Amino acid sequence: MARIVMKFGGTSVADLDRIKNVARHVKREVDAGHEVAVVVSAMSGKTNELVGWVQNTPKVAGADHSIYDAREYDAVVASGEQVTSGLLAIALQAMGINARSWQGWQIPIRTDNAHGAARILEIDGGEMVRRMQEGQVAVIAGFQGLGPDNRVSTLGRGGSDTSAVAIAAAVKADRCDIYTDVDGVYTTDPRIEPKARRLKKIAFEEMLEMASLGAKVLQVRSVELAMVFKVRTFVRSSFEDPDAPGMGDLLNPPGTLICDEEEIVEQEVVTGIAYAKDEAQISLRRLADRPGVSAAIFGPLAESHINVDMIVQNISEDGSKTDMTFTVPSGDVEKALRVLGENRDKIGYDVIQNESGLVKVSVIGIGMRSHAGVAATAFRALAEKGINIKAITTSEIKISILIDGPYAELAVRTLHSCYGLDKS
Ligand code: ASP
Ligand code: MG
């Protein structure tokens, strides 16, 4: 007997037939004698629709065009998960399974006060666990919690993944299965490189990099939580036949296991290639090379909630002037230029340049820590294809390379094959 948290994303609960199919997956685990909690997303497209409604409501007179009451935003957008949790509980009951739905506030899942992007603070799973032990399946509305103001909060887009991992940690589940429309985590995006392979296992740290770099399988926050609480998390498909052989395997179900690196015996040097589109580069030329310059640039950008990524500063030739280049999402360029313009006197640059439509391609693998020459291999391979590198940053387990947008796919394929990731 094990305790399992099963999470189903929007495409898996998109209509009543799919909800029935989800119920069959749940039944399989219940029939095997496991204690089961299920976390559901809203039907696919639903949250977008709800967000759209909120954004199109009349504005409060005199308010900034983008401001609406975030508490009411949460009241509206949390409703999608309320619907699917109830529907799945009904579908389970129709199969003779004892099940009930739980809204975030009923458990309760306590969050902070950041409506629209709340963080989970505490989950009191006591009553839920007691019922699970009596054989009742808990069907939990993902994405939502209860703020300190006693109002519904939501966890940011894609937040049901985080609900699932947090619940798995809170109830000390043996496993957290994230059922989605793909059957696992791949060495790279299979739409770009058909030779991409599904990984059996990936370390938390690697998955964190893959997730934050645009491999959109999981919300980044959920991977952070899984890493902190060491929740063994499987990414697997909800579209496979629920009763196919091996689907109920307790230790090795089909899919990708995200786990501690110690569990990965045959560690490859490189695990995957990720990419992030729509990056923009901003360069400040001939800055004074003195203490406080970086703070003068990045302080105001941070205050304006602009997410700065790669930062490259040149060592100045004569100790007086330097250049600073960094990247931001393309959508933030205008705002960043405005902020930097307003702070021009304080920063003291000569000219400012920018370029949009860039792509960041990253090579990821914890094996890099103990291997030399990983970066050189990438640079050589890209050079052979005539791909120009605009900026490079590295960490212990990652090399990120900024290139022109049109070369993205070629670069991904080139890197994928140069590290031997192509399936044979
Ligand atoms: N329904 C929410 C969203 O679309 C949460 C989730 O699906 O994870 O962002
Ligand atoms: Mg999702």
Coordinates of C-alpha atoms and ligand atoms in Angstrom, one line a residue:
M1 CA 0.0 0.0 0.0
A2 CA 1.2 3.4 -0.9
R3 CA 0.0 7.0 -0.7
I4 CA -0.2 8.6 -4.1
V5 CA -1.0 12.1 -5.3
M6 CA -2.3 12.2 -8.9
K7 CA -2.5 15.5 -10.7
F8 CA -4.4 16.0 -14.0
G9 CA -3.8 19.1 -16.1
G10 CA -6.3 21.0 -18.2
T11 CA -6.2 18.9 -21.4
S12 CA -6.7 15.8 -19.3
V13 CA -10.0 17.1 -17.9
A14 CA -11.1 19.1 -20.9
D15 CA -14.5 17.5 -21.2
L16 CA -16.7 14.9 -19.5
D17 CA -15.3 12.0 -21.5
R18 CA -11.8 12.9 -20.5
I19 CA -12.9 13.3 -16.9
K20 CA -14.3 9.7 -17.1
N21 CA -10.9 8.6 -18.4
V22 CA -9.2 10.3 -15.5
A23 CA -11.5 8.5 -13.1
R24 CA -10.3 5.2 -14.6
H25 CA -6.7 6.1 -13.8
V26 CA -7.8 6.9 -10.3
K27 CA -9.7 3.6 -10.0
R28 CA -6.7 1.6 -11.0
E29 CA -4.7 3.0 -8.1
V30 CA -7.6 2.7 -5.7
D31 CA -8.2 -0.9 -6.7
A32 CA -4.5 -1.6 -6.1
G33 CA -5.2 -0.6 -2.5
H34 CA -3.4 2.8 -2.4
E35 CA -4.6 5.9 -0.6
V36 CA -5.2 8.5 -3.3
A37 CA -5.5 12.3 -3.4
V38 CA -6.2 13.8 -6.8
V39 CA -5.4 17.4 -7.8
V40 CA -7.1 18.8 -10.9
S41 CA -6.7 21.9 -13.1
A42 CA -9.5 23.7 -14.8
M43 CA -10.7 22.4 -18.2
S44 CA -8.2 23.6 -20.8
G45 CA -8.8 27.1 -22.0
K46 CA -11.1 27.8 -19.0
T47 CA -8.6 29.8 -17.0
N48 CA -7.8 31.9 -20.1
E49 CA -11.4 32.7 -20.6
L50 CA -11.9 33.7 -16.9
V51 CA -8.8 35.9 -17.0
G52 CA -10.1 37.5 -20.2
W53 CA -13.4 38.3 -18.5
V54 CA -11.7 40.0 -15.6
Q55 CA -9.5 42.0 -17.8
N56 CA -12.4 43.2 -19.9
T57 CA -14.5 44.4 -17.0
P58 CA -15.1 48.2 -16.7
K59 CA -12.3 49.9 -14.8
V60 CA -12.7 51.8 -11.6
A61 CA -12.9 55.5 -12.4
G62 CA -9.5 57.1 -12.3
A63 CA -7.6 53.8 -11.8
D64 CA -4.6 52.9 -13.8
H65 CA -5.7 50.9 -16.9
S66 CA -4.1 47.7 -15.7
I67 CA -5.4 47.7 -12.1
Y68 CA -8.3 45.7 -11.0
D69 CA -9.0 44.2 -7.6
A70 CA -6.7 41.1 -7.4
R71 CA -8.9 39.5 -4.7
E72 CA -11.8 39.5 -7.2
Y73 CA -9.5 38.3 -9.9
D74 CA -8.8 35.3 -7.7
A75 CA -12.5 34.8 -6.9
V76 CA -13.2 34.5 -10.6
V77 CA -10.3 32.5 -11.9
A78 CA -10.3 30.0 -9.0
S79 CA -13.7 28.8 -10.2
G80 CA -12.4 26.7 -13.1
E81 CA -10.9 24.2 -10.6
Q82 CA -14.0 24.2 -8.5
V83 CA -16.0 22.8 -11.4
T84 CA -13.5 20.0 -12.4
S85 CA -13.0 18.9 -8.8
G86 CA -16.8 18.4 -8.4
L87 CA -17.2 16.7 -11.8
L88 CA -14.4 14.3 -11.1
A89 CA -15.8 13.4 -7.7
I90 CA -19.1 12.7 -9.3
A91 CA -17.5 10.5 -12.0
L92 CA -15.7 8.5 -9.3
Q93 CA -18.8 8.0 -7.3
A94 CA -20.5 6.8 -10.5
M95 CA -17.9 4.1 -10.6
G96 CA -18.6 3.1 -7.1
I97 CA -15.6 4.9 -5.6
N98 CA -16.0 6.8 -2.4
A99 CA -14.8 10.3 -3.3
R100 CA -15.4 13.9 -2.4
S101 CA -14.1 17.3 -3.6
W102 CA -12.1 19.7 -1.6
Q103 CA -11.7 23.4 -2.4
G104 CA -8.4 25.0 -1.3
W105 CA -10.1 26.9 1.6
Q106 CA -11.7 23.7 2.9
I107 CA -8.4 21.8 3.5
P108 CA -7.2 24.6 4.1
I109 CA -4.2 25.4 1.9
R110 CA -2.9 28.6 3.5
T111 CA -1.1 31.0 1.3
D112 CA 0.4 34.5 1.6
N113 CA -1.5 37.6 0.6
A114 CA -0.1 38.0 -3.0
H115 CA -3.4 37.6 -4.8
G116 CA -2.9 36.3 -8.3
A117 CA 0.6 34.9 -7.5
A118 CA 0.3 33.6 -4.0
R119 CA 2.7 31.2 -2.3
I120 CA 1.7 28.3 -0.2
L121 CA 2.6 28.7 3.4
E122 CA 1.0 25.8 5.1
I123 CA -1.3 22.9 4.5
D124 CA -3.2 21.3 7.2
G125 CA -4.0 17.9 5.6
G126 CA -5.1 16.2 8.9
E127 CA -8.8 15.7 8.1
M128 CA -8.1 14.8 4.5
V129 CA -5.6 12.2 5.5
R130 CA -7.9 10.7 8.0
R131 CA -10.5 10.3 5.3
M132 CA -8.0 8.9 2.9
Q133 CA -7.1 6.3 5.4
E134 CA -10.8 5.3 5.6
G135 CA -10.7 4.8 1.9
Q136 CA -12.1 8.1 0.6
V137 CA -10.5 9.6 -2.4
A138 CA -9.8 13.3 -2.0
V139 CA -10.4 15.3 -5.2
I140 CA -8.7 18.7 -4.7
A141 CA -9.1 21.9 -6.7
G142 CA -5.6 22.9 -7.8
F143 CA -4.3 26.4 -8.2
Q144 CA -6.1 27.8 -5.2
G145 CA -5.7 28.5 -1.5
L146 CA -6.9 30.7 1.3
G147 CA -5.1 34.0 2.0
P148 CA -4.5 35.5 5.5
D149 CA -7.4 37.9 4.6
N150 CA -9.7 34.8 4.6
R151 CA -10.2 35.1 0.9
V152 CA -9.6 32.8 -2.0
S153 CA -6.1 33.1 -3.5
T154 CA -4.5 31.6 -6.7
L155 CA -1.0 30.5 -7.2
G156 CA -0.1 32.0 -10.5
R157 CA -0.6 30.4 -14.0
G158 CA 0.2 26.7 -14.0
G159 CA -0.1 26.6 -10.3
S160 CA -1.9 23.3 -10.0
D161 CA 1.4 21.5 -10.4
T162 CA 2.5 23.4 -7.3
S163 CA -0.7 22.5 -5.4
A164 CA 0.0 18.8 -6.2
V165 CA 3.6 18.8 -5.1
A166 CA 2.8 20.8 -1.9
I167 CA 0.0 18.4 -1.0
A168 CA 2.3 15.4 -1.7
A169 CA 4.8 16.9 0.7
A170 CA 2.2 17.7 3.3
V171 CA 0.6 14.2 3.3
K172 CA 4.0 12.6 3.0
A173 CA 3.0 10.8 -0.2
D174 CA 5.2 8.1 -1.6
R175 CA 4.8 9.6 -5.1
C176 CA 3.4 12.6 -6.9
D177 CA 2.2 11.7 -10.5
I178 CA 1.8 14.7 -12.8
Y179 CA -0.5 13.4 -15.6
T180 CA -0.3 15.6 -18.7
D181 CA -0.6 15.6 -22.5
V182 CA 3.0 14.5 -23.0
D183 CA 4.4 11.2 -21.7
G184 CA 7.4 12.5 -20.0
V185 CA 10.3 14.9 -20.0
Y186 CA 12.4 14.9 -23.2
T187 CA 16.0 15.6 -23.9
T188 CA 14.7 18.6 -25.9
D189 CA 11.5 19.7 -27.5
P190 CA 10.4 16.8 -29.9
R191 CA 8.7 19.3 -32.1
I192 CA 12.0 20.8 -33.0
E193 CA 14.1 17.6 -32.8
P194 CA 12.2 14.4 -33.6
K195 CA 15.2 12.5 -32.4
A196 CA 14.6 13.7 -28.8
R197 CA 14.4 10.9 -26.3
R198 CA 12.2 10.6 -23.3
L199 CA 14.3 10.6 -20.1
K200 CA 13.8 7.8 -17.5
K201 CA 15.0 10.1 -14.8
I202 CA 16.1 13.7 -14.4
A203 CA 17.5 15.4 -11.3
F204 CA 15.5 18.1 -9.5
E205 CA 18.2 20.7 -10.3
E206 CA 18.2 19.8 -14.0
M207 CA 14.4 19.9 -14.1
L208 CA 14.5 23.3 -12.5
E209 CA 16.7 24.6 -15.3
M210 CA 14.6 22.9 -18.0
A211 CA 11.4 24.2 -16.5
S212 CA 12.6 27.8 -16.1
L213 CA 14.0 27.7 -19.6
G214 CA 10.7 27.1 -21.3
A215 CA 10.3 23.4 -21.2
K216 CA 6.7 24.0 -20.2
V217 CA 5.9 20.7 -18.6
L218 CA 5.8 21.9 -15.0
Q219 CA 5.4 25.2 -13.1
V220 CA 8.9 26.2 -11.9
R221 CA 7.7 26.7 -8.3
S222 CA 6.5 23.1 -8.2
V223 CA 10.0 21.8 -9.1
E224 CA 11.5 24.0 -6.4
L225 CA 9.1 22.5 -3.8
A226 CA 9.7 19.0 -5.0
M227 CA 13.5 19.6 -4.6
V228 CA 13.2 21.1 -1.1
F229 CA 10.8 18.3 0.2
K230 CA 12.4 15.6 -2.0
V231 CA 9.0 14.6 -3.5
R232 CA 9.5 11.9 -6.1
T233 CA 7.6 13.3 -9.0
F234 CA 6.6 11.4 -12.1
V235 CA 5.6 13.2 -15.4
R236 CA 3.4 10.8 -17.3
S237 CA 0.6 10.8 -19.9
S238 CA -3.1 10.7 -19.1
F239 CA -3.9 9.7 -22.6
E240 CA -2.5 6.2 -22.4
D241 CA -5.0 3.4 -21.7
P242 CA -5.4 3.5 -17.9
D243 CA -5.4 -0.3 -17.8
A244 CA -2.5 -1.0 -20.1
P245 CA 0.2 -3.2 -18.7
G246 CA 2.7 -1.5 -16.4
M247 CA 0.5 1.6 -15.8
G248 CA 0.0 0.6 -12.2
D249 CA 3.6 -0.3 -11.6
L250 CA 4.5 1.2 -8.2
L251 CA 8.2 1.7 -8.7
N252 CA 8.6 2.2 -12.4
P253 CA 5.5 3.6 -14.0
P254 CA 5.8 4.8 -17.6
G255 CA 7.0 8.4 -17.7
T256 CA 9.9 10.5 -16.4
L257 CA 10.9 10.4 -12.7
I258 CA 12.2 13.7 -11.3
C259 CA 14.3 12.8 -8.3
D260 CA 17.3 13.4 -6.2
E261 CA 20.6 13.1 -8.2
E262 CA 21.7 10.3 -5.9
E263 CA 19.0 8.1 -7.5
I264 CA 20.5 8.6 -10.9
V265 CA 23.1 6.0 -11.3
E266 CA 24.3 6.4 -14.9
Q267 CA 24.6 10.1 -15.1
E268 CA 25.2 11.5 -18.6
V269 CA 27.3 14.7 -18.9
V270 CA 24.5 16.5 -20.6
T271 CA 20.8 15.7 -19.9
G272 CA 19.0 18.1 -22.1
I273 CA 18.8 21.2 -24.3
A274 CA 16.3 23.9 -23.5
Y275 CA 15.5 27.1 -25.2
A276 CA 13.7 30.3 -24.4
K277 CA 12.3 32.5 -27.2
D278 CA 11.6 36.2 -27.4
E279 CA 14.6 37.4 -25.5
A280 CA 15.9 40.9 -26.0
Q281 CA 19.3 42.3 -25.4
I282 CA 20.0 45.8 -24.0
S283 CA 23.5 47.3 -24.0
L284 CA 24.7 50.4 -22.2
R285 CA 27.9 51.7 -23.7
R286 CA 30.7 53.6 -22.0
L287 CA 29.5 53.5 -18.5
A288 CA 31.7 54.9 -15.7
D289 CA 33.6 51.9 -14.2
R290 CA 33.0 52.6 -10.5
P291 CA 31.3 51.1 -7.6
G292 CA 27.5 51.3 -7.6
V293 CA 27.0 51.4 -11.4
S294 CA 25.4 47.9 -11.5
A295 CA 23.1 48.8 -8.6
A296 CA 22.1 52.0 -10.4
I297 CA 21.1 50.0 -13.4
F298 CA 19.5 46.9 -12.0
G299 CA 17.9 48.4 -8.9
P300 CA 15.3 50.5 -10.8
L301 CA 14.7 47.6 -13.2
A302 CA 13.9 45.3 -10.3
E303 CA 11.6 47.8 -8.8
S304 CA 9.7 47.9 -12.1
H305 CA 9.4 44.1 -11.9
I306 CA 11.5 43.6 -15.0
N307 CA 13.1 40.2 -15.0
V308 CA 16.7 40.5 -16.0
D309 CA 18.4 37.3 -17.1
M310 CA 21.9 37.1 -18.7
I311 CA 24.2 39.9 -17.5
V312 CA 27.6 40.5 -19.2
Q313 CA 29.9 43.2 -18.1
N314 CA 33.2 43.9 -19.9
I315 CA 36.4 44.6 -18.1
S316 CA 37.4 48.1 -19.1
E317 CA 40.6 48.7 -20.9
D318 CA 41.8 51.7 -18.9
G319 CA 39.8 51.4 -15.7
S320 CA 37.5 54.3 -16.5
K321 CA 34.7 53.1 -18.9
T322 CA 32.9 49.8 -19.4
D323 CA 30.0 48.3 -21.3
M324 CA 27.1 46.3 -19.8
T325 CA 24.8 44.0 -21.7
F326 CA 21.9 42.1 -20.4
T327 CA 18.7 40.3 -21.6
V328 CA 15.1 40.8 -20.7
P329 CA 11.9 39.2 -22.2
S330 CA 11.1 41.0 -25.5
G331 CA 7.8 42.2 -24.0
D332 CA 9.6 44.2 -21.3
V333 CA 12.0 46.1 -23.6
E334 CA 10.0 49.3 -23.9
K335 CA 9.5 49.4 -20.2
A336 CA 13.2 48.7 -19.5
L337 CA 14.3 51.4 -22.0
R338 CA 11.9 53.9 -20.3
V339 CA 13.2 53.1 -16.8
L340 CA 16.9 53.3 -18.0
G341 CA 16.1 56.6 -19.7
E342 CA 14.6 58.1 -16.6
N343 CA 17.7 57.0 -14.6
R344 CA 20.3 58.1 -17.2
D345 CA 21.9 60.8 -15.0
K346 CA 22.3 58.5 -12.1
I347 CA 23.7 55.6 -14.2
G348 CA 25.8 57.8 -16.5
Y349 CA 26.0 55.8 -19.8
D350 CA 26.8 57.2 -23.2
V351 CA 24.5 55.3 -25.5
I352 CA 21.9 52.6 -25.1
Q353 CA 21.3 49.9 -27.8
N354 CA 18.7 47.1 -28.0
E355 CA 17.9 44.2 -30.1
S356 CA 14.8 41.9 -29.9
G357 CA 13.9 38.5 -31.4
L358 CA 16.8 36.6 -29.8
V359 CA 16.8 33.1 -28.4
K360 CA 18.6 31.6 -25.5
V361 CA 19.6 28.0 -26.0
S362 CA 20.9 26.2 -22.9
V363 CA 22.8 23.0 -22.4
I364 CA 21.9 21.4 -19.1
G365 CA 23.4 18.6 -17.0
I366 CA 24.7 18.0 -13.5
G367 CA 27.5 15.8 -15.0
M368 CA 29.1 19.1 -16.2
R369 CA 30.3 19.7 -12.7
S370 CA 32.9 17.0 -13.1
H371 CA 33.7 17.2 -16.8
A372 CA 35.9 19.6 -18.7
G373 CA 35.4 20.8 -22.2
V374 CA 31.6 20.7 -22.2
A375 CA 31.3 24.4 -23.3
A376 CA 34.0 24.1 -25.9
T377 CA 32.1 21.2 -27.6
A378 CA 29.1 23.5 -27.9
F379 CA 31.0 26.4 -29.3
R380 CA 32.7 24.3 -31.9
A381 CA 29.5 22.7 -33.0
L382 CA 27.7 26.0 -33.4
A383 CA 30.7 27.5 -35.2
E384 CA 30.6 24.7 -37.7
K385 CA 27.0 25.6 -38.6
G386 CA 27.9 29.3 -38.9
I387 CA 25.8 30.3 -35.9
N388 CA 27.1 33.5 -34.2
I389 CA 27.0 33.7 -30.4
K390 CA 26.0 37.0 -28.9
A391 CA 26.4 36.3 -25.3
I392 CA 27.3 33.4 -23.0
T393 CA 26.6 32.7 -19.4
T394 CA 27.3 29.6 -17.4
S395 CA 26.5 28.0 -14.1
E396 CA 27.8 24.8 -12.6
I397 CA 25.2 22.7 -14.5
K398 CA 24.3 25.0 -17.4
I399 CA 25.7 26.8 -20.4
S400 CA 23.4 29.4 -21.9
I401 CA 24.1 30.9 -25.3
L402 CA 22.3 33.9 -26.8
I403 CA 21.7 33.7 -30.6
D404 CA 19.6 35.3 -33.4
G405 CA 16.0 34.0 -33.4
P406 CA 16.1 32.4 -36.9
Y407 CA 18.9 30.1 -35.8
A408 CA 17.1 28.7 -32.8
E409 CA 16.0 25.3 -34.3
L410 CA 19.3 24.7 -36.0
A411 CA 21.1 25.4 -32.7
V412 CA 18.9 23.2 -30.7
R413 CA 19.4 20.3 -33.1
T414 CA 23.1 20.9 -33.4
L415 CA 23.6 20.9 -29.6
H416 CA 21.3 17.9 -29.2
S417 CA 23.4 15.8 -31.6
C418 CA 26.8 17.0 -30.5
Y419 CA 26.3 15.7 -27.0
G420 CA 25.1 12.3 -28.3
L421 CA 21.5 12.9 -27.2
D422 CA 19.9 11.8 -30.4
K423 CA 18.1 8.5 -30.2
S424 CA 19.7 5.8 -32.3
Ligands
ASP1 N1 -5.9 26.4 -14.4 C1 -4.7 27.2 -14.1 C2 -4.0 27.7 -15.3 O1 -4.4 27.5 -16.4 C3 -3.8 26.4 -13.2 C4 -3.2 25.1 -13.9 O2 -3.8 24.6 -14.8 O3 -2.2 24.7 -13.4 O4 -3.0 28.4 -15.1
MG2 MG 0.2 23.1 -16.5

